[in-house]
Amino acid sequence: MDFELTEEQRMIRDTAREFAAREVAPKAAELDKTGRWPTEIVAKMAELGLMGVAIPEAYGGAGMDTLSYALAMEEVSAACASCGVIMSVNNSLFCDPVYKFGTDDQKKRVLAPVARGEKLGCFGLTEPMSGSDAQTMITTAEKRGGVWVLNGAKNWITNGPHADWILVFAVTDRSGPKVRHTAFLVERGAKGYTQNAPDHKLGIHAAHSCTVFFDNVEVPEAHVVGPAGDGFKVAMATLDGGRIGIACQAVGIARAAFDKSVEYAKERKSFGVPIAQHQAIQFMLADMATQVDAARLLAWRAAKMKDAGVRHTPESAAAKLYASEMATRVTHKAIQVHGGYGYSTEFPVERHYRDARITEIYEGTSEIQRMVIAGNLLK
Ligand code: CAA
């Protein structure tokens, strides 16, 4: 597999890197501390085409590929993991499935403004009693008088408090041997669709999530995404792409913590020399660099397979599994390199450590990724 970047891919990486350094990184500590939603950063990401990177221009996107998206995700996440996940939910969990499974009308009317970043999207799969075992959802949609009527609740909905559209999954048929699910588009403001207050979390404080409720929400047939009854496949295929985004978010977080560790190790002295001259520190840095690179390559492999139109379920799972656990290890070591200062909120590595942790949980826990990988190995 050729990992040489094209001119266009280098351009989007450099644009995202420069934007992240100039406009995102200087605000990351404040966003973490206050939990403020980064309105101005989301608007700027939209202007740069980062809210619909791999969506064709005809549908409001930047018309680039998944690898370009991966590159931009790493850059934004290295500066601010909250901004990274806001971007990834919009790109991977909303735009990608509507583009892949939606009707032309849905793409023009719903996808295009979301891909341009004028509107925001989110994804409703998880429920209070149904996380890893997603098929056990109890949200239902019943066809009544020509419309679908949705009832239930979805939680941990990243972007939920601000999203204009949710792609939501509900049970639509329990009559056969297998429960069938269907994917629906619901617009903010639809009667009976409400959200509660944002969740309080360990990290990614500026990426708001919440529980959303559907109380007899009427959804027209025109808002069904993909064939009725095939919603679970829509969700799973979407997560195959989403996991690439989260892998890149984890790589970005870890890279940021690693870069700061190198800088600190060159400045901080102990026993008469910069700590970078001690083998104990050098070995930590060497391991960190190797693991960041390995995770990036796994993510790029999955991205290139997605671009080639090849099924990439286990490759995405492996990228997400390795990158997320790597980010926890690398940010842990970054604190160790910084010693007591690493534990202080004066230095950014404790934020990276807190932000990294969620990447092992959302879009499928590490245990689910192992199940997916093992399932593919043994079939
Ligand atoms: N692509 C397409 N179809 C797929 C698929 C894929 N990757 N994986 C499974 N399917 C299909 C299967 O072929 C099967 O089809 P049939 O019914 O026709 O046979 C159907 O889907 C059911 O598949 P399984 O029997 O394998 O399903 P399962 O119940 O055993 O569950 C699972 C599989 C992998 C455990 C799944 O439930 C899963 O991924 N769980 C984790 C859920 C998750 O990641 N949630 C994250 C929420 S989003 C989020 O976190 C957003 C955020 O805030 C950032």
Tab-separated table of N, CA and C in Angstrom, residues 16-116:
chain	number	residue	atom	x	y	z
A	16	ALA	N	-5.036	22.371	7.632
A	16	ALA	CA	-5.600	22.019	8.944
A	16	ALA	C	-4.572	22.265	10.046
A	17	ARG	N	-3.313	21.962	9.761
A	17	ARG	CA	-2.257	22.130	10.773
A	17	ARG	C	-2.079	23.600	11.127
A	18	GLU	N	-2.059	24.413	10.099
A	18	GLU	CA	-1.860	25.847	10.319
A	18	GLU	C	-3.058	26.458	11.058
A	19	PHE	N	-4.262	26.077	10.619
A	19	PHE	CA	-5.486	26.555	11.282
A	19	PHE	C	-5.499	26.102	12.746
A	20	ALA	N	-5.145	24.835	12.970
A	20	ALA	CA	-5.188	24.290	14.329
A	20	ALA	C	-4.193	25.017	15.234
A	21	ALA	N	-3.002	25.299	14.689
A	21	ALA	CA	-1.975	25.972	15.507
A	21	ALA	C	-2.368	27.419	15.794
A	22	ARG	N	-2.943	28.070	14.782
A	22	ARG	CA	-3.241	29.499	14.923
A	22	ARG	C	-4.532	29.763	15.694
A	23	GLU	N	-5.574	28.951	15.402
A	23	GLU	CA	-6.889	29.312	15.940
A	23	GLU	C	-7.487	28.328	16.942
A	24	VAL	N	-6.941	27.128	16.991
A	24	VAL	CA	-7.555	26.139	17.891
A	24	VAL	C	-6.694	25.933	19.140
A	25	ALA	N	-5.415	25.615	18.943
A	25	ALA	CA	-4.546	25.311	20.090
A	25	ALA	C	-4.539	26.416	21.156
A	26	PRO	N	-4.481	27.700	20.760
A	26	PRO	CA	-4.434	28.735	21.810
A	26	PRO	C	-5.692	28.771	22.685
A	27	LYS	N	-6.787	28.176	22.187
A	27	LYS	CA	-8.037	28.211	22.964
A	27	LYS	C	-8.325	26.896	23.692
A	28	ALA	N	-7.508	25.878	23.452
A	28	ALA	CA	-7.857	24.537	23.937
A	28	ALA	C	-7.961	24.473	25.464
A	29	ALA	N	-7.054	25.131	26.160
A	29	ALA	CA	-7.097	25.071	27.630
A	29	ALA	C	-8.347	25.762	28.161
A	30	GLU	N	-8.672	26.894	27.551
A	30	GLU	CA	-9.882	27.624	27.984
A	30	GLU	C	-11.140	26.805	27.702
A	31	LEU	N	-11.185	26.165	26.533
A	31	LEU	CA	-12.371	25.357	26.192
A	31	LEU	C	-12.517	24.191	27.167
A	32	ASP	N	-11.370	23.613	27.539
A	32	ASP	CA	-11.392	22.498	28.495
A	32	ASP	C	-11.880	22.982	29.861
A	33	LYS	N	-11.392	24.147	30.248
A	33	LYS	CA	-11.704	24.663	31.582
A	33	LYS	C	-13.163	25.112	31.692
A	34	THR	N	-13.650	25.798	30.667
A	34	THR	CA	-15.003	26.355	30.756
A	34	THR	C	-16.064	25.416	30.183
A	35	GLY	N	-15.648	24.512	29.313
A	35	GLY	CA	-16.631	23.645	28.654
A	35	GLY	C	-17.482	24.402	27.655
A	36	ARG	N	-16.976	25.537	27.202
A	36	ARG	CA	-17.723	26.349	26.235
A	36	ARG	C	-17.769	25.656	24.876
A	37	TRP	N	-18.923	25.684	24.224
A	37	TRP	CA	-19.034	25.149	22.855
A	37	TRP	C	-18.268	26.089	21.909
A	38	PRO	N	-17.343	25.566	21.091
A	38	PRO	CA	-16.470	26.440	20.295
A	38	PRO	C	-17.119	26.945	18.995
A	39	THR	N	-18.131	27.774	19.138
A	39	THR	CA	-18.917	28.248	17.979
A	39	THR	C	-18.028	28.775	16.858
A	40	GLU	N	-17.057	29.631	17.244
A	40	GLU	CA	-16.245	30.290	16.210
A	40	GLU	C	-15.309	29.291	15.513
A	41	ILE	N	-14.877	28.262	16.240
A	41	ILE	CA	-13.989	27.256	15.632
A	41	ILE	C	-14.796	26.363	14.682
A	42	VAL	N	-16.004	26.015	15.089
A	42	VAL	CA	-16.857	25.195	14.216
A	42	VAL	C	-17.142	25.974	12.925
A	43	ALA	N	-17.401	27.281	13.059
A	43	ALA	CA	-17.674	28.105	11.865
A	43	ALA	C	-16.460	28.150	10.951
A	44	LYS	N	-15.279	28.255	11.545
A	44	LYS	CA	-14.058	28.320	10.733
A	44	LYS	C	-13.768	26.960	10.077
A	45	MET	N	-14.064	25.883	10.822
A	45	MET	CA	-13.870	24.551	10.231
A	45	MET	C	-14.775	24.417	9.004
A	46	ALA	N	-15.998	24.958	9.126
A	46	ALA	CA	-16.939	24.909	8.001
A	46	ALA	C	-16.359	25.663	6.802
A	47	GLU	N	-15.833	26.848	7.070
A	47	GLU	CA	-15.256	27.679	5.997
A	47	GLU	C	-14.128	26.942	5.266
A	48	LEU	N	-13.356	26.168	6.031
A	48	LEU	CA	-12.212	25.454	5.446
A	48	LEU	C	-12.608	24.123	4.801
A	49	GLY	N	-13.881	23.788	4.855
A	49	GLY	CA	-14.339	22.521	4.255
A	49	GLY	C	-14.126	21.325	5.151
A	50	LEU	N	-13.865	21.563	6.443
A	50	LEU	CA	-13.545	20.438	7.333
A	50	LEU	C	-14.778	19.739	7.906
A	51	MET	N	-15.974	20.256	7.627
A	51	MET	CA	-17.164	19.603	8.187
A	51	MET	C	-17.760	18.564	7.235
A	52	GLY	N	-17.237	18.549	5.996
A	52	GLY	CA	-17.710	17.532	5.048
A	52	GLY	C	-16.587	17.188	4.088
A	53	VAL	N	-15.461	16.793	4.662
A	53	VAL	CA	-14.221	16.652	3.878
A	53	VAL	C	-14.385	15.702	2.685
A	54	ALA	N	-14.954	14.512	2.930
A	54	ALA	CA	-14.974	13.490	1.877
A	54	ALA	C	-16.316	13.416	1.145
A	55	ILE	N	-17.103	14.470	1.266
A	55	ILE	CA	-18.390	14.526	0.550
A	55	ILE	C	-18.168	15.306	-0.751
A	56	PRO	N	-18.708	14.819	-1.868
A	56	PRO	CA	-18.509	15.550	-3.132
A	56	PRO	C	-18.995	16.998	-3.052
A	57	GLU	N	-18.359	17.841	-3.832
A	57	GLU	CA	-18.716	19.266	-3.831
A	57	GLU	C	-20.189	19.467	-4.202
A	58	ALA	N	-20.697	18.592	-5.071
A	58	ALA	CA	-22.102	18.715	-5.501
A	58	ALA	C	-23.058	18.635	-4.315
A	59	TYR	N	-22.633	17.992	-3.233
A	59	TYR	CA	-23.476	17.875	-2.034
A	59	TYR	C	-22.885	18.677	-0.873
A	60	GLY	N	-22.193	19.732	-1.182
A	60	GLY	CA	-21.750	20.664	-0.135
A	60	GLY	C	-20.409	20.355	0.501
A	61	GLY	N	-19.779	19.241	0.124
A	61	GLY	CA	-18.527	18.861	0.770
A	61	GLY	C	-17.296	19.437	0.088
A	62	ALA	N	-16.126	19.042	0.617
A	62	ALA	CA	-14.868	19.542	0.061
A	62	ALA	C	-14.391	18.660	-1.092
A	63	GLY	N	-15.055	17.531	-1.318
A	63	GLY	CA	-14.735	16.682	-2.477
A	63	GLY	C	-13.398	15.972	-2.356
A	64	MET	N	-12.928	15.770	-1.121
A	64	MET	CA	-11.629	15.073	-0.949
A	64	MET	C	-11.887	13.618	-0.552
A	65	ASP	N	-10.820	12.918	-0.133
A	65	ASP	CA	-11.000	11.503	0.179
A	65	ASP	C	-10.880	11.241	1.684
A	66	THR	N	-11.023	9.964	2.049
A	66	THR	CA	-11.004	9.606	3.473
A	66	THR	C	-9.628	9.853	4.087
A	67	LEU	N	-8.568	9.629	3.295
A	67	LEU	CA	-7.233	9.866	3.850
A	67	LEU	C	-7.051	11.363	4.165
A	68	SER	N	-7.596	12.225	3.315
A	68	SER	CA	-7.536	13.671	3.592
A	68	SER	C	-8.262	13.976	4.898
A	69	TYR	N	-9.409	13.335	5.051
A	69	TYR	CA	-10.192	13.502	6.285
A	69	TYR	C	-9.365	13.036	7.492
A	70	ALA	N	-8.694	11.892	7.339
A	70	ALA	CA	-7.870	11.360	8.432
A	70	ALA	C	-6.767	12.356	8.813
A	71	LEU	N	-6.150	12.940	7.806
A	71	LEU	CA	-5.057	13.897	8.050
A	71	LEU	C	-5.580	15.118	8.805
A	72	ALA	N	-6.726	15.636	8.361
A	72	ALA	CA	-7.289	16.826	9.006
A	72	ALA	C	-7.733	16.512	10.429
A	73	MET	N	-8.309	15.323	10.621
A	73	MET	CA	-8.752	14.922	11.971
A	73	MET	C	-7.581	14.889	12.944
A	74	GLU	N	-6.443	14.350	12.489
A	74	GLU	CA	-5.275	14.292	13.380
A	74	GLU	C	-4.841	15.702	13.778
A	75	GLU	N	-4.806	16.597	12.801
A	75	GLU	CA	-4.320	17.960	13.088
A	75	GLU	C	-5.239	18.691	14.065
A	76	VAL	N	-6.527	18.649	13.792
A	76	VAL	CA	-7.471	19.363	14.665
A	76	VAL	C	-7.456	18.740	16.064
A	77	SER	N	-7.411	17.414	16.135
A	77	SER	CA	-7.452	16.732	17.438
A	77	SER	C	-6.179	16.961	18.243
A	78	ALA	N	-5.055	17.130	17.557
A	78	ALA	CA	-3.809	17.405	18.275
A	78	ALA	C	-3.919	18.744	19.002
A	79	ALA	N	-4.647	19.674	18.399
A	79	ALA	CA	-4.820	20.988	19.037
A	79	ALA	C	-5.911	20.938	20.085
A	80	CYS	N	-7.022	20.276	19.776
A	80	CYS	CA	-8.164	20.248	20.697
A	80	CYS	C	-9.014	19.023	20.382
A	81	ALA	N	-9.017	18.076	21.312
A	81	ALA	CA	-9.734	16.816	21.069
A	81	ALA	C	-11.239	17.042	20.976
A	82	SER	N	-11.755	18.055	21.672
A	82	SER	CA	-13.196	18.345	21.585
A	82	SER	C	-13.560	18.762	20.167
A	83	CYS	N	-12.755	19.680	19.607
A	83	CYS	CA	-13.037	20.137	18.241
A	83	CYS	C	-12.918	18.959	17.278
A	84	GLY	N	-11.976	18.060	17.552
A	84	GLY	CA	-11.799	16.874	16.706
A	84	GLY	C	-13.057	16.023	16.664
A	85	VAL	N	-13.656	15.783	17.818
A	85	VAL	CA	-14.819	14.878	17.793
A	85	VAL	C	-16.064	15.572	17.251
A	86	ILE	N	-16.160	16.874	17.438
A	86	ILE	CA	-17.290	17.615	16.830
A	86	ILE	C	-17.224	17.420	15.313
A	87	MET	N	-15.993	17.575	14.800
A	87	MET	CA	-15.761	17.416	13.359
A	87	MET	C	-16.032	15.965	12.922
A	88	SER	N	-15.562	15.007	13.715
A	88	SER	CA	-15.691	13.610	13.277
A	88	SER	C	-17.140	13.154	13.283
A	89	VAL	N	-17.926	13.578	14.266
A	89	VAL	CA	-19.334	13.165	14.283
A	89	VAL	C	-20.042	13.727	13.052
A	90	ASN	N	-19.778	14.998	12.744
A	90	ASN	CA	-20.440	15.596	11.582
A	90	ASN	C	-20.048	14.881	10.277
A	91	ASN	N	-18.729	14.628	10.129
A	91	ASN	CA	-18.225	13.999	8.898
A	91	ASN	C	-18.614	12.530	8.805
A	92	SER	N	-18.183	11.757	9.832
A	92	SER	CA	-18.267	10.295	9.719
A	92	SER	C	-19.633	9.746	10.061
A	93	LEU	N	-20.265	10.344	11.068
A	93	LEU	CA	-21.486	9.707	11.571
A	93	LEU	C	-22.753	10.327	11.002
A	94	PHE	N	-22.605	11.485	10.374
A	94	PHE	CA	-23.800	12.055	9.751
A	94	PHE	C	-23.645	12.147	8.231
A	95	CYS	N	-22.652	12.938	7.788
A	95	CYS	CA	-22.528	13.147	6.332
A	95	CYS	C	-22.284	11.838	5.580
A	96	ASP	N	-21.385	11.029	6.082
A	96	ASP	CA	-21.001	9.811	5.358
A	96	ASP	C	-22.203	8.883	5.122
A	97	PRO	N	-22.990	8.534	6.161
A	97	PRO	CA	-24.139	7.643	5.884
A	97	PRO	C	-25.218	8.282	5.028
A	98	VAL	N	-25.452	9.602	5.187
A	98	VAL	CA	-26.499	10.215	4.348
A	98	VAL	C	-26.038	10.210	2.895
A	99	TYR	N	-24.734	10.427	2.693
A	99	TYR	CA	-24.206	10.366	1.322
A	99	TYR	C	-24.291	8.942	0.768
A	100	LYS	N	-23.924	7.971	1.615
A	100	LYS	CA	-23.845	6.593	1.141
A	100	LYS	C	-25.232	5.953	0.962
A	101	PHE	N	-26.138	6.231	1.887
A	101	PHE	CA	-27.427	5.522	1.869
A	101	PHE	C	-28.626	6.416	1.555
A	102	GLY	N	-28.432	7.737	1.543
A	102	GLY	CA	-29.568	8.651	1.387
A	102	GLY	C	-30.070	8.769	-0.045
A	103	THR	N	-31.256	9.323	-0.177
A	103	THR	CA	-31.824	9.592	-1.510
A	103	THR	C	-31.215	10.888	-2.039
A	104	ASP	N	-31.409	11.136	-3.314
A	104	ASP	CA	-30.865	12.367	-3.894
A	104	ASP	C	-31.473	13.598	-3.202
A	105	ASP	N	-32.762	13.505	-2.908
A	105	ASP	CA	-33.436	14.613	-2.224
A	105	ASP	C	-32.814	14.840	-0.830
A	106	GLN	N	-32.550	13.769	-0.099
A	106	GLN	CA	-31.927	13.906	1.235
A	106	GLN	C	-30.533	14.523	1.110
A	107	LYS	N	-29.836	14.128	0.058
A	107	LYS	CA	-28.470	14.664	-0.122
A	107	LYS	C	-28.509	16.151	-0.439
A	108	LYS	N	-29.476	16.551	-1.247
A	108	LYS	CA	-29.540	17.975	-1.608
A	108	LYS	C	-30.069	18.814	-0.451
A	109	ARG	N	-31.119	18.326	0.170
A	109	ARG	CA	-31.836	19.131	1.153
A	109	ARG	C	-31.201	19.060	2.549
A	110	VAL	N	-30.745	17.855	2.957
A	110	VAL	CA	-30.263	17.678	4.327
A	110	VAL	C	-28.729	17.636	4.372
A	111	LEU	N	-28.148	16.788	3.514
A	111	LEU	CA	-26.695	16.617	3.570
A	111	LEU	C	-25.932	17.897	3.213
A	112	ALA	N	-26.314	18.534	2.117
A	112	ALA	CA	-25.501	19.658	1.614
A	112	ALA	C	-25.269	20.750	2.683
A	113	PRO	N	-26.307	21.250	3.362
A	113	PRO	CA	-26.031	22.282	4.383
A	113	PRO	C	-25.190	21.760	5.557
A	114	VAL	N	-25.317	20.459	5.871
A	114	VAL	CA	-24.516	19.898	6.986
A	114	VAL	C	-23.057	19.751	6.534
A	115	ALA	N	-22.851	19.289	5.301
A	115	ALA	CA	-21.481	19.140	4.788
A	115	ALA	C	-20.799	20.501	4.639
A	116	ARG	N	-21.586	21.533	4.328
A	116	ARG	CA	-21.004	22.890	4.249
A	116	ARG	C	-20.747	23.457	5.643
